[in-house]
mmCIF file of C-alpha atoms and ligand atoms in Angstrom:
data_model
loop_
_atom_site.group_PDB
_atom_site.id
_atom_site.type_symbol
_atom_site.label_atom_id
_atom_site.label_comp_id
_atom_site.label_asym_id
_atom_site.label_seq_id
_atom_site.Cartn_x
_atom_site.Cartn_y
_atom_site.Cartn_z
ATOM 1 C CA MET Z 1 -8.310 111.692 -94.928
ATOM 2 C CA SER Z 2 -8.292 115.691 -94.902
ATOM 3 C CA THR Z 3 -10.975 117.202 -93.358
ATOM 4 C CA ALA Z 4 -13.400 119.235 -95.700
ATOM 5 C CA LEU Z 5 -12.727 122.804 -94.690
ATOM 6 C CA PRO Z 6 -15.440 125.260 -95.092
ATOM 7 C CA LEU Z 7 -15.269 127.588 -98.013
ATOM 8 C CA GLY Z 8 -16.677 131.726 -97.706
ATOM 9 C CA ILE Z 9 -17.269 133.703 -100.732
ATOM 10 C CA ASP Z 10 -18.081 137.443 -100.576
ATOM 11 C CA VAL Z 11 -19.807 138.889 -103.405
ATOM 12 C CA GLY Z 12 -19.151 142.601 -103.438
ATOM 13 C CA GLY Z 13 -20.276 145.475 -105.973
ATOM 14 C CA SER Z 14 -16.219 145.362 -107.043
ATOM 15 C CA GLY Z 15 -14.851 141.876 -106.926
ATOM 16 C CA ILE Z 16 -16.077 138.103 -105.627
ATOM 17 C CA LYS Z 17 -13.421 136.871 -102.961
ATOM 18 C CA GLY Z 18 -13.299 133.132 -101.717
ATOM 19 C CA ALA Z 19 -11.051 131.118 -99.561
ATOM 20 C CA PRO Z 20 -11.222 128.359 -97.605
ATOM 21 C CA VAL Z 21 -11.211 128.810 -93.784
ATOM 22 C CA ASP Z 22 -9.360 127.432 -91.074
ATOM 23 C CA LEU Z 23 -12.054 127.483 -88.292
ATOM 24 C CA ASP Z 24 -9.213 127.154 -85.080
ATOM 25 C CA LYS Z 25 -7.316 129.828 -86.577
ATOM 26 C CA GLY Z 26 -9.793 132.125 -88.114
ATOM 27 C CA GLU Z 27 -7.472 132.746 -91.000
ATOM 28 C CA PHE Z 28 -7.707 131.761 -94.523
ATOM 29 C CA ALA Z 29 -6.111 127.793 -95.371
ATOM 30 C CA GLN Z 30 -5.421 128.779 -98.967
ATOM 31 C CA GLU Z 31 -4.558 132.176 -100.881
ATOM 32 C CA ARG Z 32 -7.837 134.068 -101.264
ATOM 33 C CA VAL Z 33 -9.471 133.798 -105.079
ATOM 34 C CA ARG Z 34 -10.919 137.341 -106.378
ATOM 35 C CA ILE Z 35 -12.448 137.274 -110.224
ATOM 36 C CA ASP Z 36 -13.803 140.546 -110.732
ATOM 37 C CA THR Z 37 -17.585 141.081 -110.362
ATOM 38 C CA PRO Z 38 -19.533 140.954 -114.019
ATOM 39 C CA THR Z 39 -20.993 144.172 -115.227
ATOM 40 C CA GLU Z 40 -24.448 142.475 -115.309
ATOM 41 C CA SER Z 41 -24.288 141.395 -112.059
ATOM 42 C CA THR Z 42 -27.071 138.863 -112.374
ATOM 43 C CA PRO Z 43 -27.516 136.362 -109.713
ATOM 44 C CA GLU Z 44 -27.130 133.677 -112.689
ATOM 45 C CA ALA Z 45 -23.898 135.352 -113.403
ATOM 46 C CA VAL Z 46 -22.338 135.241 -110.235
ATOM 47 C CA CYS Z 47 -23.210 132.006 -109.561
ATOM 48 C CA GLU Z 48 -21.223 131.027 -112.586
ATOM 49 C CA ILE Z 49 -18.427 132.921 -110.806
ATOM 50 C CA ILE Z 50 -18.947 131.184 -107.642
ATOM 51 C CA ALA Z 51 -18.373 128.004 -109.418
ATOM 52 C CA ARG Z 52 -15.205 129.205 -111.037
ATOM 53 C CA ILE Z 53 -13.992 130.269 -107.261
ATOM 54 C CA VAL Z 54 -14.856 126.736 -106.099
ATOM 55 C CA GLU Z 55 -12.724 124.761 -108.628
ATOM 56 C CA GLN Z 56 -10.185 126.494 -107.560
ATOM 57 C CA PHE Z 57 -9.587 125.018 -104.267
ATOM 58 C CA ASP Z 58 -7.788 121.576 -103.670
ATOM 59 C CA GLU Z 59 -8.727 121.981 -99.847
ATOM 60 C CA VAL Z 60 -12.410 122.065 -100.837
ATOM 61 C CA HIS Z 61 -14.195 118.445 -100.835
ATOM 62 C CA ASP Z 62 -17.512 117.379 -101.360
ATOM 63 C CA GLY Z 63 -18.519 117.849 -97.904
ATOM 64 C CA SER Z 64 -16.923 121.081 -97.402
ATOM 65 C CA PRO Z 65 -20.008 123.509 -96.785
ATOM 66 C CA ILE Z 66 -19.891 126.941 -98.559
ATOM 67 C CA GLY Z 67 -21.132 130.635 -97.133
ATOM 68 C CA VAL Z 68 -22.156 133.234 -99.181
ATOM 69 C CA THR Z 69 -22.340 136.547 -98.627
ATOM 70 C CA VAL Z 70 -24.650 139.112 -100.466
ATOM 71 C CA PRO Z 71 -25.024 143.375 -99.869
ATOM 72 C CA GLY Z 72 -28.938 142.817 -98.845
ATOM 73 C CA VAL Z 73 -31.490 140.988 -96.851
ATOM 74 C CA VAL Z 74 -31.219 137.132 -96.760
ATOM 75 C CA GLN Z 75 -34.470 135.483 -95.603
ATOM 76 C CA HIS Z 76 -34.541 131.687 -95.796
ATOM 77 C CA GLY Z 77 -32.242 131.303 -98.881
ATOM 78 C CA VAL Z 78 -33.962 134.398 -100.496
ATOM 79 C CA VAL Z 79 -32.712 137.677 -101.051
ATOM 80 C CA LYS Z 80 -35.519 140.471 -99.839
ATOM 81 C CA THR Z 81 -33.647 143.493 -100.743
ATOM 82 C CA ALA Z 82 -30.928 144.992 -103.443
ATOM 83 C CA ALA Z 83 -30.445 148.698 -102.070
ATOM 84 C CA ASN Z 84 -26.763 148.706 -104.254
ATOM 85 C CA ILE Z 85 -27.100 145.642 -106.398
ATOM 86 C CA ASP Z 86 -28.811 144.735 -109.677
ATOM 87 C CA LYS Z 87 -32.714 144.308 -108.820
ATOM 88 C CA SER Z 88 -33.076 141.098 -110.354
ATOM 89 C CA TRP Z 89 -31.508 139.786 -106.894
ATOM 90 C CA ILE Z 90 -34.779 140.306 -105.511
ATOM 91 C CA ASN Z 91 -36.750 137.455 -104.590
ATOM 92 C CA CYS Z 92 -34.145 135.300 -106.035
ATOM 93 C CA GLU Z 93 -33.719 131.584 -104.412
ATOM 94 C CA ILE Z 94 -29.921 132.112 -104.297
ATOM 95 C CA GLU Z 95 -29.669 129.398 -101.953
ATOM 96 C CA LYS Z 96 -31.439 126.817 -103.681
ATOM 97 C CA LEU Z 97 -29.161 127.767 -107.281
ATOM 98 C CA LEU Z 98 -25.794 127.644 -105.489
ATOM 99 C CA GLU Z 99 -26.720 124.686 -103.931
ATOM 100 C CA ASP Z 100 -27.986 122.866 -107.775
ATOM 101 C CA ARG Z 101 -24.862 124.414 -109.420
ATOM 102 C CA LEU Z 102 -22.654 123.495 -107.055
ATOM 103 C CA GLN Z 103 -23.500 120.241 -105.065
ATOM 104 C CA HIS Z 104 -22.869 121.928 -101.844
ATOM 105 C CA ASP Z 105 -24.220 122.746 -98.799
ATOM 106 C CA VAL Z 106 -24.420 126.492 -99.280
ATOM 107 C CA VAL Z 107 -25.950 129.194 -96.794
ATOM 108 C CA VAL Z 108 -26.220 132.761 -98.000
ATOM 109 C CA VAL Z 109 -25.729 135.566 -95.411
ATOM 110 C CA ASN Z 110 -26.080 139.244 -95.588
ATOM 111 C CA ASP Z 111 -22.743 140.550 -96.131
ATOM 112 C CA ALA Z 112 -22.618 142.403 -92.671
ATOM 113 C CA ASP Z 113 -24.052 139.554 -90.815
ATOM 114 C CA ALA Z 114 -21.090 137.632 -91.988
ATOM 115 C CA ALA Z 115 -18.398 140.494 -90.582
ATOM 116 C CA GLY Z 116 -19.936 140.726 -87.189
ATOM 117 C CA VAL Z 117 -19.815 137.206 -86.779
ATOM 118 C CA ALA Z 118 -16.107 136.849 -88.011
ATOM 119 C CA GLU Z 119 -15.148 140.025 -85.699
ATOM 120 C CA LEU Z 120 -16.914 138.364 -82.787
ATOM 121 C CA ALA Z 121 -14.834 134.914 -83.498
ATOM 122 C CA TYR Z 122 -11.728 136.074 -83.946
ATOM 123 C CA GLY Z 123 -11.769 140.396 -84.135
ATOM 124 C CA ALA Z 124 -12.580 143.408 -82.783
ATOM 125 C CA ALA Z 125 -15.417 141.690 -80.859
ATOM 126 C CA LYS Z 126 -13.635 138.552 -79.756
ATOM 127 C CA GLY Z 127 -14.572 137.590 -76.043
ATOM 128 C CA GLN Z 128 -17.285 140.315 -75.652
ATOM 129 C CA ASP Z 129 -20.631 138.822 -74.294
ATOM 130 C CA GLY Z 130 -22.967 141.423 -74.547
ATOM 131 C CA LEU Z 131 -24.852 143.678 -77.213
ATOM 132 C CA VAL Z 132 -22.141 144.159 -80.177
ATOM 133 C CA ILE Z 133 -23.142 146.203 -83.344
ATOM 134 C CA MET Z 134 -21.350 145.860 -86.102
ATOM 135 C CA THR Z 135 -21.415 148.244 -88.677
ATOM 136 C CA THR Z 136 -19.832 148.236 -92.111
ATOM 137 C CA LEU Z 137 -19.324 151.623 -93.790
ATOM 138 C CA GLY Z 138 -18.930 151.266 -97.732
ATOM 139 C CA THR Z 139 -21.324 151.908 -100.434
ATOM 140 C CA GLY Z 140 -24.070 151.562 -98.333
ATOM 141 C CA ILE Z 141 -24.153 150.888 -94.275
ATOM 142 C CA GLY Z 142 -24.522 147.499 -93.307
ATOM 143 C CA THR Z 143 -25.238 146.348 -89.815
ATOM 144 C CA ALA Z 144 -24.835 143.293 -87.999
ATOM 145 C CA VAL Z 145 -26.680 142.518 -84.559
ATOM 146 C CA ILE Z 146 -25.032 139.962 -82.038
ATOM 147 C CA ASN Z 147 -26.480 139.615 -78.440
ATOM 148 C CA ARG Z 148 -24.571 137.285 -76.279
ATOM 149 C CA GLY Z 149 -23.319 135.765 -79.522
ATOM 150 C CA VAL Z 150 -26.253 134.908 -80.481
ATOM 151 C CA LEU Z 151 -27.007 136.789 -84.168
ATOM 152 C CA VAL Z 152 -29.800 138.633 -84.676
ATOM 153 C CA PRO Z 153 -30.128 138.498 -88.658
ATOM 154 C CA ASN Z 154 -30.577 141.053 -91.117
ATOM 155 C CA SER Z 155 -30.718 144.065 -89.333
ATOM 156 C CA GLU Z 156 -30.516 146.831 -91.707
ATOM 157 C CA LEU Z 157 -29.758 149.418 -89.302
ATOM 158 C CA GLY Z 158 -27.808 151.469 -91.854
ATOM 159 C CA HIS Z 159 -31.630 152.121 -93.601
ATOM 160 C CA LEU Z 160 -32.578 154.197 -89.948
ATOM 161 C CA GLU Z 161 -34.526 157.522 -90.965
ATOM 162 C CA ILE Z 162 -32.686 160.162 -89.508
ATOM 163 C CA ASP Z 163 -33.315 163.885 -90.171
ATOM 164 C CA GLY Z 164 -36.251 162.589 -92.993
ATOM 165 C CA VAL Z 165 -34.015 160.792 -95.003
ATOM 166 C CA ASP Z 166 -32.568 157.073 -95.302
ATOM 167 C CA ALA Z 167 -28.821 157.452 -93.028
ATOM 168 C CA GLU Z 168 -26.683 155.297 -95.807
ATOM 169 C CA THR Z 169 -27.446 158.253 -98.341
ATOM 170 C CA VAL Z 170 -25.628 160.619 -95.857
ATOM 171 C CA ALA Z 171 -23.264 158.973 -93.877
ATOM 172 C CA ALA Z 172 -21.665 156.066 -95.894
ATOM 173 C CA SER Z 173 -18.344 156.259 -96.945
ATOM 174 C CA SER Z 174 -19.126 156.526 -100.681
ATOM 175 C CA ILE Z 175 -21.252 159.707 -100.088
ATOM 176 C CA LYS Z 176 -17.911 160.832 -98.182
ATOM 177 C CA THR Z 177 -16.128 160.206 -101.760
ATOM 178 C CA ALA Z 178 -18.884 161.432 -103.791
ATOM 179 C CA GLU Z 179 -19.440 164.487 -102.237
ATOM 180 C CA GLY Z 180 -15.686 165.267 -101.512
ATOM 181 C CA LEU Z 181 -16.035 165.295 -97.655
ATOM 182 C CA SER Z 182 -12.947 165.708 -95.507
ATOM 183 C CA TYR Z 183 -12.967 163.088 -92.283
ATOM 184 C CA ALA Z 184 -13.721 166.631 -90.017
ATOM 185 C CA GLU Z 185 -16.485 167.585 -92.421
ATOM 186 C CA TRP Z 186 -17.702 163.603 -92.476
ATOM 187 C CA ALA Z 187 -17.679 163.300 -88.662
ATOM 188 C CA PRO Z 188 -20.981 165.040 -87.702
ATOM 189 C CA ARG Z 189 -22.588 162.756 -90.039
ATOM 190 C CA LEU Z 190 -21.257 160.088 -88.272
ATOM 191 C CA GLN Z 191 -22.221 161.287 -84.850
ATOM 192 C CA ARG Z 192 -25.481 162.311 -85.987
ATOM 193 C CA TYR Z 193 -25.726 158.458 -86.751
ATOM 194 C CA TYR Z 194 -23.874 156.787 -84.051
ATOM 195 C CA ARG Z 195 -25.956 158.935 -81.486
ATOM 196 C CA HIS Z 196 -29.411 157.422 -82.591
ATOM 197 C CA LEU Z 197 -27.929 154.111 -83.081
ATOM 198 C CA GLU Z 198 -26.391 153.815 -79.093
ATOM 199 C CA ASP Z 199 -29.659 155.942 -78.032
ATOM 200 C CA LEU Z 200 -32.098 153.322 -79.814
ATOM 201 C CA MET Z 201 -30.225 149.740 -79.417
ATOM 202 C CA TRP Z 202 -28.206 150.577 -75.828
ATOM 203 C CA PRO Z 203 -25.305 148.493 -77.320
ATOM 204 C CA ASP Z 204 -22.018 147.726 -75.256
ATOM 205 C CA LEU Z 205 -19.790 147.932 -77.975
ATOM 206 C CA ILE Z 206 -19.902 149.174 -81.453
ATOM 207 C CA VAL Z 207 -17.176 147.754 -84.326
ATOM 208 C CA VAL Z 208 -16.512 149.719 -87.704
ATOM 209 C CA GLY Z 209 -15.864 147.823 -90.369
ATOM 210 C CA GLY Z 210 -15.848 148.478 -93.850
ATOM 211 C CA GLY Z 211 -12.819 149.692 -96.136
ATOM 212 C CA VAL Z 212 -12.561 153.206 -94.562
ATOM 213 C CA SER Z 213 -11.870 151.518 -91.126
ATOM 214 C CA LYS Z 214 -8.479 151.415 -91.846
ATOM 215 C CA LYS Z 215 -8.040 155.039 -91.816
ATOM 216 C CA SER Z 216 -10.350 154.871 -88.289
ATOM 217 C CA ASP Z 217 -8.016 156.813 -86.406
ATOM 218 C CA LYS Z 218 -9.069 159.910 -88.643
ATOM 219 C CA PHE Z 219 -12.528 160.131 -87.889
ATOM 220 C CA LEU Z 220 -13.414 157.483 -84.255
ATOM 221 C CA PRO Z 221 -11.484 160.385 -82.304
ATOM 222 C CA LEU Z 222 -13.932 163.069 -83.515
ATOM 223 C CA LEU Z 223 -17.072 161.209 -81.828
ATOM 224 C CA ASP Z 224 -18.810 161.549 -78.810
ATOM 225 C CA LEU Z 225 -20.368 158.287 -77.960
ATOM 226 C CA ARG Z 226 -20.943 156.596 -74.695
ATOM 227 C CA THR Z 227 -20.520 153.354 -76.208
ATOM 228 C CA PRO Z 228 -17.173 152.215 -77.169
ATOM 229 C CA ILE Z 229 -16.505 152.135 -80.673
ATOM 230 C CA VAL Z 230 -13.721 150.144 -82.323
ATOM 231 C CA PRO Z 231 -12.334 149.788 -85.982
ATOM 232 C CA ALA Z 232 -12.718 145.962 -87.431
ATOM 233 C CA VAL Z 233 -9.750 143.985 -86.844
ATOM 234 C CA LEU Z 234 -10.066 141.588 -89.948
ATOM 235 C CA ARG Z 235 -10.559 143.841 -92.733
ATOM 236 C CA ASN Z 236 -11.254 142.963 -96.074
ATOM 237 C CA ALA Z 237 -11.205 138.770 -94.682
ATOM 238 C CA ALA Z 238 -14.118 139.667 -92.467
ATOM 239 C CA GLY Z 239 -16.864 138.570 -94.987
ATOM 240 C CA ILE Z 240 -15.234 135.347 -96.292
ATOM 241 C CA ILE Z 241 -14.213 134.207 -92.483
ATOM 242 C CA GLY Z 242 -18.052 135.078 -91.298
ATOM 243 C CA ALA Z 243 -19.669 133.110 -93.956
ATOM 244 C CA ALA Z 244 -17.558 130.189 -93.195
ATOM 245 C CA VAL Z 245 -18.354 130.024 -89.662
ATOM 246 C CA LEU Z 246 -22.135 130.448 -90.676
ATOM 247 C CA ALA Z 247 -22.039 127.650 -93.036
ATOM 248 C CA ASN Z 248 -19.928 125.393 -90.970
ATOM 249 C CA GLY Z 249 -22.626 126.102 -87.994
ATOM 250 C CA HIS Z 250 -25.309 125.450 -90.693
ATOM 251 C CA GLN Z 251 -23.822 122.356 -91.175
ATOM 252 C CA GLN Z 252 -23.436 120.918 -88.043
ATOM 253 C CA GLU Z 253 -26.871 121.693 -87.181
ATOM 254 C CA HIS Z 254 -28.651 120.247 -90.158
ATOM 255 C CA GLY Z 255 -26.340 117.803 -91.260
ATOM 256 C CA ARG Z 256 -24.347 117.034 -94.584
ATOM 257 C CA HIS Z 257 -25.418 117.502 -97.634
ATOM 258 C CA THR Z 258 -26.035 113.876 -99.306
ATOM 259 C CA SER Z 259 -26.848 114.156 -102.936
HETATM 260 C C1 BGC M 301 -27.666 146.767 -97.410
HETATM 261 C C2 BGC M 301 -27.796 145.994 -96.595
HETATM 262 C C3 BGC M 301 -26.215 145.860 -97.013
HETATM 263 C C4 BGC M 301 -25.447 147.110 -96.779
HETATM 264 C C5 BGC M 301 -23.645 146.833 -97.004
HETATM 265 C C6 BGC M 301 -26.901 148.300 -97.299
HETATM 266 O O1 BGC M 301 -27.762 149.087 -98.377
HETATM 267 O O2 BGC M 301 -29.233 147.385 -97.530
HETATM 268 O O3 BGC M 301 -28.342 144.764 -96.770
HETATM 269 O O4 BGC M 301 -25.507 144.424 -95.542
HETATM 270 O O5 BGC M 301 -26.133 148.098 -97.950
HETATM 271 O O6 BGC M 301 -23.486 146.246 -98.446
#
């Protein structure tokens, strides 16, 4: 009998991606499947895409827990904020909606929280026993706060108000692109953000993820911080892997779906 591998699904602005995850290795157990995010990306439309992705995998059995990331606060299975996604997500009982549709145990988590969990388990923060802050630089700024291996969910430190404005509206990598900033022009904004973050939180390590982290050699050396700051290593696999880790942990704690 084969074991029920957890499946991770990452819901992003342009694509919805999923794969079963081998938790011993921290790797995809089968090749990732990606489907474009629908133009009208309501929870119902996204649920249908997720169902299509789940059907693709023969490694996914009835007992497989499914972890799903969304780019907003998720409290007890309910989406609470939608800074950069369709506003119809707010107050959506997404976990219940997905469990009814998929007939699997489902855990829905914030995207940055999932990425942080994956980097701690298998990536740039592996073995770090202190306070780790993962930041994802993308359309917005996502954060995960993990202390001694325990995630404090929904930290939302990308929305810190700095100089009277929401930090992500100044320092996210989408702003770098929108304003055509060079790395040298963007770096002072990151410096202001990360210095503020370290002054408030005193982390032992900051991990920088998001697509732009591929180019971290162009901006991390320009920052002057007391906290070690390193690029993420799992790249765009982090959301899927972290979601699978969290779904598996949740199933072990709460027992298996029986319907
Ligand atoms: C949202 C966060 C999310 C981040 C990255 C922010 O605008 O508020 O919940 O983690 O974007 O997607």
